[in-house]
CSV table of C-alpha atoms in Angstrom, one decimal:
chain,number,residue,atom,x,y,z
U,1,UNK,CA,4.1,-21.3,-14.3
U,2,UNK,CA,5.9,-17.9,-15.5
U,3,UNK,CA,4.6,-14.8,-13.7
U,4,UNK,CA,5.4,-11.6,-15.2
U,5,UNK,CA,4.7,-8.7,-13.3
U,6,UNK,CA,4.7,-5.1,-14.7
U,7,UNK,CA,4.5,-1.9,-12.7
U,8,UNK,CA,4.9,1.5,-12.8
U,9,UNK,CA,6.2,4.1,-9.4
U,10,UNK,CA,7.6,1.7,-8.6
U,11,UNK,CA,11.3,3.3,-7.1
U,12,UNK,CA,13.3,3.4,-4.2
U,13,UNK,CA,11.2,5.2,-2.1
U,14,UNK,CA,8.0,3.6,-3.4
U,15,UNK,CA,5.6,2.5,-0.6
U,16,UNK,CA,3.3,0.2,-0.2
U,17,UNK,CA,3.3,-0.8,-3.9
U,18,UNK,CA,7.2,-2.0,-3.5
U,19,UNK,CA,6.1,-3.5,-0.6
U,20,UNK,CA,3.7,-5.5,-1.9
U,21,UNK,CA,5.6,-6.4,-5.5
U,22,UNK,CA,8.2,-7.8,-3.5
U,23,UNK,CA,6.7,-10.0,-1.1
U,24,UNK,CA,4.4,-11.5,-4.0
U,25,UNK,CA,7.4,-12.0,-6.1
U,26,UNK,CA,9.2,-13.9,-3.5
U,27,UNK,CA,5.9,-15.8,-2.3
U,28,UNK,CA,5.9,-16.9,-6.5
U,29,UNK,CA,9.5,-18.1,-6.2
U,30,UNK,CA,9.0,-20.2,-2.7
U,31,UNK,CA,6.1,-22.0,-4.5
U,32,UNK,CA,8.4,-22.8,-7.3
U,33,UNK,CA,7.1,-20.7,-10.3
U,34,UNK,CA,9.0,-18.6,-12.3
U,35,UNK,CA,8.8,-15.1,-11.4
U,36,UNK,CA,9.8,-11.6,-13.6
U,37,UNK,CA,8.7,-8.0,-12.7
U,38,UNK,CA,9.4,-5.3,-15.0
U,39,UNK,CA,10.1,-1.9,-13.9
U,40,UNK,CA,10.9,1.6,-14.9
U,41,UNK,CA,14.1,3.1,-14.0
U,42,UNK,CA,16.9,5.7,-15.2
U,43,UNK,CA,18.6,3.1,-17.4
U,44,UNK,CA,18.1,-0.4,-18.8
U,45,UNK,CA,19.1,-3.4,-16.3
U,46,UNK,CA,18.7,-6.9,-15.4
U,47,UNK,CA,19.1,-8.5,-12.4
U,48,UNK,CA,18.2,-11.8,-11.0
U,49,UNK,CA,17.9,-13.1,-7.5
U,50,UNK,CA,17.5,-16.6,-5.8
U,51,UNK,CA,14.5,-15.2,-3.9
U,52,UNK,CA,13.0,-12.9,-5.9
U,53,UNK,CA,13.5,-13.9,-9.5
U,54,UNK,CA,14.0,-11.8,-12.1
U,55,UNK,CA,13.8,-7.7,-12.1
U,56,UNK,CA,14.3,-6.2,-15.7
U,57,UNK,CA,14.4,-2.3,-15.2
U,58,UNK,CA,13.2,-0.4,-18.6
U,59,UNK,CA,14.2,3.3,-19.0
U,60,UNK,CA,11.3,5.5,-18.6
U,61,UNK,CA,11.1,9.4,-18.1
U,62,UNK,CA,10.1,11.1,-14.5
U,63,UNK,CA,6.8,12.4,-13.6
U,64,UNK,CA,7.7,13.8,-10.4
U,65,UNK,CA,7.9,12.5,-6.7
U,66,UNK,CA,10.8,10.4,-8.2
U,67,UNK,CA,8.8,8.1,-9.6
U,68,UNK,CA,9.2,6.9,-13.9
U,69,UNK,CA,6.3,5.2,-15.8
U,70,UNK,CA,7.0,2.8,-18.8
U,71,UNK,CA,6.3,4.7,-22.0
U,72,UNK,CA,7.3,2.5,-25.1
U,73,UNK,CA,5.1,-0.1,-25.9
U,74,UNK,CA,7.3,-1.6,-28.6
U,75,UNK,CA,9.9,-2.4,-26.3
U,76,UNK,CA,7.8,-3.8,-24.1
U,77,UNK,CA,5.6,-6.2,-26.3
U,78,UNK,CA,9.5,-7.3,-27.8
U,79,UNK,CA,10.4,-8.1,-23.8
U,80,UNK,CA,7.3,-9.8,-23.2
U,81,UNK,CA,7.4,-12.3,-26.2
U,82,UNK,CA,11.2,-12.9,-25.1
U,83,UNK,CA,9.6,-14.1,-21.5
U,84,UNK,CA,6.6,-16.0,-22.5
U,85,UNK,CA,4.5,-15.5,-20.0
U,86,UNK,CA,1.9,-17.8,-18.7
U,87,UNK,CA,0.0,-15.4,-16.9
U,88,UNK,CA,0.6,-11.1,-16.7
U,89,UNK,CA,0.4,-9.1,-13.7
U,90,UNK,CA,-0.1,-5.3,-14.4
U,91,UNK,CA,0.4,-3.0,-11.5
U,92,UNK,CA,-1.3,0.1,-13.5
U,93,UNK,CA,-4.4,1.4,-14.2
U,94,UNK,CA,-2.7,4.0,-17.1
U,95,UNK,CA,0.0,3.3,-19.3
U,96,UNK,CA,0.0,-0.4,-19.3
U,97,UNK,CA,-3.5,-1.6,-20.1
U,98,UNK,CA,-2.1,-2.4,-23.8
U,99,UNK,CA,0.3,-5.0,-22.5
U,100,UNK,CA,-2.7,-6.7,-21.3
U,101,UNK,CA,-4.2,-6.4,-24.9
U,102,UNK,CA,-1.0,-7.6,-26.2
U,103,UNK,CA,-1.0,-10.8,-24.1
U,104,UNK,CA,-4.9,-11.7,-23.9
U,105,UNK,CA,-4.4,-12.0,-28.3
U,106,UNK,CA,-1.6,-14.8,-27.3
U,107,UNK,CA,-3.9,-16.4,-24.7
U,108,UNK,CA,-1.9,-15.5,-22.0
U,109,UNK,CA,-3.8,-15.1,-18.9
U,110,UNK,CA,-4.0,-11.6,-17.5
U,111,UNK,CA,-4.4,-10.0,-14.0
U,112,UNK,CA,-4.7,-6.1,-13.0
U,113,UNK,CA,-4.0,-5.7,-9.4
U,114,UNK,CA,-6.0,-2.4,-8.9
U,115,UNK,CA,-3.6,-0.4,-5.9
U,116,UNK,CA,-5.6,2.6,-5.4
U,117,UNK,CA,-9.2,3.5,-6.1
U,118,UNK,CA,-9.7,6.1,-8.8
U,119,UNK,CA,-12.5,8.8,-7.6
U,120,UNK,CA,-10.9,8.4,-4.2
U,121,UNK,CA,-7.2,9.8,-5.4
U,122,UNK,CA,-8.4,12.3,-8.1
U,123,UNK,CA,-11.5,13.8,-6.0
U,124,UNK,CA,-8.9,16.1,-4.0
U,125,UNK,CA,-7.4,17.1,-7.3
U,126,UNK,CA,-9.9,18.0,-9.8
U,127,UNK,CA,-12.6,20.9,-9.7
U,128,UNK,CA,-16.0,19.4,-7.9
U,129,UNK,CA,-18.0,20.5,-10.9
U,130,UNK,CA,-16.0,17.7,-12.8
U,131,UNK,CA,-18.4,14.7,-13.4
U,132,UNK,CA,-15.5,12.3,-11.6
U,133,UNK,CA,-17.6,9.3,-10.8
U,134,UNK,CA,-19.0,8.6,-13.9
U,135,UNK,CA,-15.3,9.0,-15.6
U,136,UNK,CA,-13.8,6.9,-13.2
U,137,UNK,CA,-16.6,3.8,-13.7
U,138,UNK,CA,-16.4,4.8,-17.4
U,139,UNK,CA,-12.5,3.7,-17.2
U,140,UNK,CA,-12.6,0.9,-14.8
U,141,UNK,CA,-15.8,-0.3,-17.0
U,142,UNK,CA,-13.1,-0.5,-20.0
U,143,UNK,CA,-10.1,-2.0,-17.2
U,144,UNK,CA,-12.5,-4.8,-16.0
U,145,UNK,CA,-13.2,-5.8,-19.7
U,146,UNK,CA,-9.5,-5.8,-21.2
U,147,UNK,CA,-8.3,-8.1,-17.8
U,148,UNK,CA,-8.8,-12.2,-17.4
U,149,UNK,CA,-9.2,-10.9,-14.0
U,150,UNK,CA,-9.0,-7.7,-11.7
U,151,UNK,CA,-8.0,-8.1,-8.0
U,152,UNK,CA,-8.3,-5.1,-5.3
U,153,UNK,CA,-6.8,-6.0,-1.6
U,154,UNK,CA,-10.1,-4.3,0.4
U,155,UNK,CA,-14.0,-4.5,0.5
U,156,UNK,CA,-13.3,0.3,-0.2
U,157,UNK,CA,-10.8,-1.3,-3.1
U,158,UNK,CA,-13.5,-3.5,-4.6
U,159,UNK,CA,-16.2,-0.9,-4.3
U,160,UNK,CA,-15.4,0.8,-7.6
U,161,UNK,CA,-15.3,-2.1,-9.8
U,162,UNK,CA,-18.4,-3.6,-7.8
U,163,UNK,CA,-20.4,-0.4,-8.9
U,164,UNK,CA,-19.8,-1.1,-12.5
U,165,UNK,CA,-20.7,-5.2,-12.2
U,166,UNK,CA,-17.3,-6.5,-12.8
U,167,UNK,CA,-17.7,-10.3,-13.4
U,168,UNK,CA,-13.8,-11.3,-12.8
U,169,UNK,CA,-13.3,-8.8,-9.5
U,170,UNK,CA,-11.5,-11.0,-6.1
U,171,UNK,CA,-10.9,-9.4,-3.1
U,172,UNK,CA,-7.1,-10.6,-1.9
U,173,UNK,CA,-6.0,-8.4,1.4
U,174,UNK,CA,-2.7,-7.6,1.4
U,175,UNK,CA,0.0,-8.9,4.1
U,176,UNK,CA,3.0,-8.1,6.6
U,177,UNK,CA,5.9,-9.4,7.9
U,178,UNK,CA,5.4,-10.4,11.2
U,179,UNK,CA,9.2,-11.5,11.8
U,180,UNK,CA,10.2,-7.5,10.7
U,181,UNK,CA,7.3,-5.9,12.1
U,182,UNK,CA,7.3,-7.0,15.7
U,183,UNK,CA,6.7,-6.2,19.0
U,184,UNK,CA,10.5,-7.2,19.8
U,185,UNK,CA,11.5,-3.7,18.6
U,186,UNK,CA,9.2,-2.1,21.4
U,187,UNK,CA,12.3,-3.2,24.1
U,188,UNK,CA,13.6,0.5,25.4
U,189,UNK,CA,10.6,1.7,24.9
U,190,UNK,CA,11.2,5.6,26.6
U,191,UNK,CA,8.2,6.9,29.3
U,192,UNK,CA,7.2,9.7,30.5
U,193,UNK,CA,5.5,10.6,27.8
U,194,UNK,CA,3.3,9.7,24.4
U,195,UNK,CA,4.8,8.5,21.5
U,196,UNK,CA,2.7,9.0,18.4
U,197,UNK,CA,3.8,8.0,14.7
U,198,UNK,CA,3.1,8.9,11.3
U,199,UNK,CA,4.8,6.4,8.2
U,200,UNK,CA,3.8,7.3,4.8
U,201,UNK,CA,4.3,9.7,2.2
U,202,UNK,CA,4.4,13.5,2.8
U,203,UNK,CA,2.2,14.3,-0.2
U,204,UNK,CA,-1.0,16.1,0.3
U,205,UNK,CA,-3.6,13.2,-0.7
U,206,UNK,CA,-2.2,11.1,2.5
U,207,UNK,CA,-2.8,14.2,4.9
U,208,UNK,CA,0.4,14.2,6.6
U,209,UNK,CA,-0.4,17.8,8.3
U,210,UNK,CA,-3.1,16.2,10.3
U,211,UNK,CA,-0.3,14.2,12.6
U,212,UNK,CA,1.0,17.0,13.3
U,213,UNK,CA,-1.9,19.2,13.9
U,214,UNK,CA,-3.1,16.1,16.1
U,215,UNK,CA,0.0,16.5,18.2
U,216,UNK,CA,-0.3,20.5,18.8
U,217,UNK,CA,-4.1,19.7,19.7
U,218,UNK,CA,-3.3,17.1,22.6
U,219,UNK,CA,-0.6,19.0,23.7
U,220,UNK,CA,-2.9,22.1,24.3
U,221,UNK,CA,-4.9,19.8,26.7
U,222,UNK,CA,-1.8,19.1,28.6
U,223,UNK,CA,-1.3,15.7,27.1
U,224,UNK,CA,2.9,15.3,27.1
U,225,UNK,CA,3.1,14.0,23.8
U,226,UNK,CA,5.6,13.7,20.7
U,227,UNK,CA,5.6,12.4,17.3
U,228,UNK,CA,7.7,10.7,14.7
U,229,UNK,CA,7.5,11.1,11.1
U,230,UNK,CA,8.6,8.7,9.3
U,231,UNK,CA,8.8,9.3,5.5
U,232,UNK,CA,9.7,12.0,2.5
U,233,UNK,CA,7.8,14.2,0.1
U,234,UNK,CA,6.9,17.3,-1.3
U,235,UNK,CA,4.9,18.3,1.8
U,236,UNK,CA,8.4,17.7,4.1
U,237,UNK,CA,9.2,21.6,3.8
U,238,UNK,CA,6.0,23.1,5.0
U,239,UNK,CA,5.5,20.3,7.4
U,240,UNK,CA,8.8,21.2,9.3
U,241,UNK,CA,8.4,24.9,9.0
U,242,UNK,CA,4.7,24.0,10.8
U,243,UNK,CA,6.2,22.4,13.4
U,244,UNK,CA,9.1,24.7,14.4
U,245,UNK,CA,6.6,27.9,14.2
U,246,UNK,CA,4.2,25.8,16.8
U,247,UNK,CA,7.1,24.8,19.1
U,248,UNK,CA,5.6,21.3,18.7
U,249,UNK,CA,8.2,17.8,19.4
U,250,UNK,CA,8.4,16.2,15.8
U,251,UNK,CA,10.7,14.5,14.7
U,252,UNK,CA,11.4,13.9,11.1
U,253,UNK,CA,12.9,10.8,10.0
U,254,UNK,CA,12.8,11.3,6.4
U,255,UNK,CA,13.0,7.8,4.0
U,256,UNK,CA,14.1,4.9,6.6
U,257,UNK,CA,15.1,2.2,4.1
U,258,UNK,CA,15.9,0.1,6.7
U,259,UNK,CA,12.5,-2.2,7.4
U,260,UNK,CA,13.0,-3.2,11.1
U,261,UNK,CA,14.6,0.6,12.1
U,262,UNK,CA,11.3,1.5,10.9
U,263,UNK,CA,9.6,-1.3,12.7
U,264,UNK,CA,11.1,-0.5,16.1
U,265,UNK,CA,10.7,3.2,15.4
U,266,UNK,CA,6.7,1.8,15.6
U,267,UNK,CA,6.8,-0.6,18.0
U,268,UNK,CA,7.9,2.1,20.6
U,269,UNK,CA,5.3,4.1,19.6
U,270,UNK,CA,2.0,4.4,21.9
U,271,UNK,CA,-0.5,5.0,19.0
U,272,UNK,CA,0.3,5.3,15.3
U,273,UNK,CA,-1.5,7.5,13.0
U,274,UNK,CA,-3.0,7.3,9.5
U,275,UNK,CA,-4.9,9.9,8.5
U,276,UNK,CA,-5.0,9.0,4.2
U,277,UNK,CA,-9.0,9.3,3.5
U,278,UNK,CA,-8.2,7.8,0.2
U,279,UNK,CA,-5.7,4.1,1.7
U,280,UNK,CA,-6.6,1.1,-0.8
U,281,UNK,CA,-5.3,-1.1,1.8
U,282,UNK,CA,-3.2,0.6,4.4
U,283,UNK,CA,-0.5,-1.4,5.1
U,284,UNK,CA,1.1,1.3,7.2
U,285,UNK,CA,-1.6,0.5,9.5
U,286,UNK,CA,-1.4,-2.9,9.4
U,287,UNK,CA,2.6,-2.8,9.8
U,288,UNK,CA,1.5,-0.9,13.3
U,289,UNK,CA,-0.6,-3.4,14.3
U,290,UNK,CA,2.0,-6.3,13.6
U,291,UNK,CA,4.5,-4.0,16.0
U,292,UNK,CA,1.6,-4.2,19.3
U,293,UNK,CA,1.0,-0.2,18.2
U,294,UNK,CA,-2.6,0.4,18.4
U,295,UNK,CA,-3.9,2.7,15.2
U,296,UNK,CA,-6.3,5.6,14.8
U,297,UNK,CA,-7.2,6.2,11.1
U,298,UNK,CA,-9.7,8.0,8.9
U,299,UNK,CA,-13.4,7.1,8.9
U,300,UNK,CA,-13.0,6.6,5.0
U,301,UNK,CA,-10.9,4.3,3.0
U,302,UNK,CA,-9.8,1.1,3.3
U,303,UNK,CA,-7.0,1.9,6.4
U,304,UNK,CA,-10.7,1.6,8.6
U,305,UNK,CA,-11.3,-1.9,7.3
U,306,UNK,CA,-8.3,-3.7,9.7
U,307,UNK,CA,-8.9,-1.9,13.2
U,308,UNK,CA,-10.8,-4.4,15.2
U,309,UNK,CA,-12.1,-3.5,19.2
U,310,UNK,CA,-9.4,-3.4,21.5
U,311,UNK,CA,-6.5,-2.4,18.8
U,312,UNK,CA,-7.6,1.3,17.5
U,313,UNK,CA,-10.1,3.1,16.5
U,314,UNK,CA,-11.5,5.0,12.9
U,315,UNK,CA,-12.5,8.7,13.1
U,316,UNK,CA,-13.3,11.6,11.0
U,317,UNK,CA,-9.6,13.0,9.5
U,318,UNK,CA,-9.6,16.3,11.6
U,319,UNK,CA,-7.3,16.9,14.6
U,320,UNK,CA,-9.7,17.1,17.0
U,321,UNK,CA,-11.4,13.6,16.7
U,322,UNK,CA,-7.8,12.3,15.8
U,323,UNK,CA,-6.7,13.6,19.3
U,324,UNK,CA,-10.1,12.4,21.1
U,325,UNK,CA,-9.5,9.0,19.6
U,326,UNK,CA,-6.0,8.8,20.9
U,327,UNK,CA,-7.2,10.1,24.1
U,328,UNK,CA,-9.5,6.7,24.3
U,329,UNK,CA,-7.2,4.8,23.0
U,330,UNK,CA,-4.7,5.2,25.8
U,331,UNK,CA,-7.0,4.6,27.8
U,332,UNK,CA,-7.1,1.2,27.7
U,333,UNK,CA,-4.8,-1.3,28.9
U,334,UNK,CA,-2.0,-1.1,27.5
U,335,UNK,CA,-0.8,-4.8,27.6
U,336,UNK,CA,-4.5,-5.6,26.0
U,337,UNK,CA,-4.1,-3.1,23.1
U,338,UNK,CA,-1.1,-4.3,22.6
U,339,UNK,CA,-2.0,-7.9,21.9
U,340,UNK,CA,-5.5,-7.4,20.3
U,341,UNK,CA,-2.9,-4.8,17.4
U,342,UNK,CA,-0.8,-7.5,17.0
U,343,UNK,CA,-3.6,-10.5,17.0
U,344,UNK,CA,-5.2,-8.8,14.6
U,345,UNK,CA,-2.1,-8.2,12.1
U,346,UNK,CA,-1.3,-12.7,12.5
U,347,UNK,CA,-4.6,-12.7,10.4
U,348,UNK,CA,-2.6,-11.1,7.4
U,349,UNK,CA,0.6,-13.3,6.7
U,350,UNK,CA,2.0,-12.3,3.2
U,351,UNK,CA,1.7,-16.6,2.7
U,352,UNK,CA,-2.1,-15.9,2.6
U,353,UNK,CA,-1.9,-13.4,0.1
U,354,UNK,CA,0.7,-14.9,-1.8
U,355,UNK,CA,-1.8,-18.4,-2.2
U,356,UNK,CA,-4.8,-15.9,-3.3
U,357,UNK,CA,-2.8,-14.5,-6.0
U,358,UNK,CA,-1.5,-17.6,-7.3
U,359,UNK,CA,-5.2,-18.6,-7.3
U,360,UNK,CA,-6.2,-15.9,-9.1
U,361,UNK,CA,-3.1,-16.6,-11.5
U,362,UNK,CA,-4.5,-20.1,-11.9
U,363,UNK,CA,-1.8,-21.4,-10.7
U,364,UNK,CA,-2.0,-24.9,-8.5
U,365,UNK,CA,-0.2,-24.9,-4.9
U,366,UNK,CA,3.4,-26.6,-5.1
U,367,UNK,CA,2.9,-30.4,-3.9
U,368,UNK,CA,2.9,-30.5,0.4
U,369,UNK,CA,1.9,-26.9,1.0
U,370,UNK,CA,-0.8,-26.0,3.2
U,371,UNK,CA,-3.9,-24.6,2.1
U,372,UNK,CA,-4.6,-23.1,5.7
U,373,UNK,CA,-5.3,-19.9,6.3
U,374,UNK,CA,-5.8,-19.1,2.5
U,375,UNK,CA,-7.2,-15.7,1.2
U,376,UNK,CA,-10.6,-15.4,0.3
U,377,UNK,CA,-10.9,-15.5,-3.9
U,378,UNK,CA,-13.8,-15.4,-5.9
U,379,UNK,CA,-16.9,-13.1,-6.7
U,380,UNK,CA,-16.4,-9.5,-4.5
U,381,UNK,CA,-18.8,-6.8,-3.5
U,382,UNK,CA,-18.8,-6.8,-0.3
C-alpha cells in the first residue's frame, strides 16, 4: 500500500507532531508499504530515505513560531495524482481538508489524524463571550464528514468528535522509544538536591511559567531544588528574565535536537513537569515515564490520561498543588517510582501504534508479524 502523509508545522523544532510523523512513517516502511509525507518548507525538495521513505518539502509562507503551512492547492492536487495514493493521511484540521476532498472523488481512502483538540487550544485565545464550543463541533461536524476516517491518540482527544457522534472516530495512543528514552541515561545522576524538568514549547498555551513558579514555590519551603528547561519559544525571554529577578536555579537548554541528550537530561531528573491544560496526548510525559522520571501534570487534558499509581500524579495547573504534588511524589520510593514510570511507558511501543494506524489505513500486517500488543481501533467515546 502507498501511504501519503500531509502535514503542516511541521519544522525543525516541531514537537510532538514530528515526533510522531516520523516514527509512523518508519513503522509504514518496516511493514513494507510505501510511505510519502509531504511538508512545508522554505523551498521545494525531495528526499528519500531507506527508513523513512519519501519526504517532498513544498514551499509555503511563515505564520510565526517558525513554522510554514501548505497554501496552493493546485500544486498539491498535481503532486498527489503523481503519487497515487492508496490511502491519505492529513495532519491538519485547516488548510488541508480539500486534499481530502480531492482524493475521496478518486476513491482513495482518507484518514485525519486529529493532533490537538479545538476548544481546548483556542479557549485561552479568544474572548469568553465567543460561542467557541459550538464553532468548534460545528467544524469538526464538517472534518468527520469529509474523512474515510478520523483518528485522535487519547480518550480528552476523542471527546470533541465523540460530542458531535462521529461514526468513523478510533482512538490510537501515541508511542515512544524505549531504546532512546531510557533509564540508562539516569547513570551520574547528581544528589544533593531535586532535579525537576520541563520539555516542551515555551509558548503560553503549554504554561511554561508554571515550572518555574513551581520551583520558586518549593524552594520557599526549604525544598533544595532546580530545574531544567528544555525547549524554545516566544515565552523564552520573559521566562529567563523571571528567573534571574527570583534568584531561582533554571537552567535553560533551549532546542536539544539531540533525542537521547534530551533523554538523559530526563532520566536524571527526580520528577518531570507538564503543566499544558490543553496536551492531546502528551508525549513529553510519556518520554518521562520511559526515562524512570516520575510526572506531575495538569488535572485537564490528555497528559492526565498516562500517569498510573506509583509513577506521578495529575493536579490543578497552579504552583502550589504542582509543588504539593511533587512534594508527594518524592515521597515515595524512589526505586518503585522509578519502575512503575517506566512500566507504564513499555505499554506504549511506537510498533503498537504503528499496527493501529495501518489498521485504520486498511492496510493488512506484512506476512510473520505479530499482532501482539496491538492498539485498540474501532468505535471511540470513551
Amino acid at each position: 500500500m502507498r501511504i501519503v502523509q500531509l502535514a503542516n508545522f511541521y519544522g525543525p523544532v516541531s514537537g510532538g507532531l514530528r515526533t510522531t510523523l516520523d516514527a509512523l512513517g518508519r513503522g509504514y516502511t518496516a511493514a513494507g508499504h510505501e510511505r510519502a509525507l509531504i511538508v512545508p518548507g522554505p523551498r521545494y525538495a525531495c528526499v528519500r530515505d531507506a527508513a523513512q521513505g519519501l519526504r517532498i518539502t513544498l514551499p509555503g509562507p511563515r505564520v510565526g513560531g517558525g513554522y510554514r503551512l501548505l497554501l496552493s492547492p493546485g500544486t498539491l492536487r498535481s503532486l498527489l495524482t503523481r503519487l497515487g495514493p492508496d490511502s491519505l493521511e492529513v495532519s491538519d484540521k485547516l488548510t488541508l481538508t480539500p486534499a481530502a476532498a480531492w482524493a475521496r472523488a478518486r476513491g482513495i481512502r482518507t484518514v485525519l489524524f486529529s493532533h490537538e483538540r479545538l476548544d481546548a487550544i483556542l479557549a485561552p485565545r479568544l474572548p469568553r463571550r465567543l460561542p467557541l464550543r459550538r464553532a468548534a463541533d460545528a467544524w469538526n461536524r464538517h472534518l468527520a464528514g469529509s474523512y474515510d476516517a478520523v483518528v485522535a491518540a487519547s480518550a480528552f482527544s476523542c471527546a470533541e468528535f465523540s460530542r458531535v457522534g462521529a461514526r468513523t472516530l478510533h482512538r490510537v495512543p501515541l508511542g515512544v522509544d524505549l531504546d532512546v528514552f531510557s533509564p540508562a541515561g539516569a547513570h551520574g545522576r547528581r544528589t544533593g538536591g531535586v532535579r525537576l524538568v520541563y520539555a516542551g514549547r515555551l509558548s503560553a498555551e503549554k504554561l511554561p511559567r508554571l515550572p518555574v513558579e513551581t520551583l520558586g514555590v518549593l524552594r520557599r519551603r526549604g525544598v533544595e531544588a532546580r530545574l531544567d528547561v528544555l525547549g524554545d519559544g516566544p515565552e523564552r525571554g520573559r521566562l529567563r528574565r523571571y528567573a534571574a529577578a527570583a534568584g531561582l536555579p533554571v537552567r535553560f537548554h533551549g532546542h536539544v535536537t539531540d533525542r537521547r541528550a534530551v533523554a538523559a537530561l530526563i532520566a536524571r531528573a527526580d520528577v518531570a513537569l507538564v503543566p499544558c491544560p490543553a496536551e492531546s496526548f502528551g508525549l513529553s510525559a510519556l518520554e518521562a515515564l520511559a526515562c524512570g522520571t516520575p510526572v506531575v501534570t495538569a488535572d485537564r487534558g490528555a497528559a492526565r490520561e498516562l500517569p498510573v499509581a506509583g509513577a506521578g500524579l495529575a493536579v490543578p495547573p497552579v504552583a502550589a498543588a504542582t509543588a504539593d504534588a511533587v512534594v508527594r511524589v518524592l515521597g515515595w520510593p524512589e526505586a518503585g517510582r522509578r519502575a512503575a514510570a517506566r512500566a507504564r511507558a513499555e505499554e506504549f511501543p511506537w510498533a503498537r501504534a504503528v499496527e493501529g494506524m495501518l489498521a485504520v489505513h486498511g492496510a493488512a500486517p506484512a506476512p510473520g508479524r505479530s499482532r501482539a500488543g496491538r492498539a485498540e481501533v474501532g468505535s471511540s467515546g470513551s
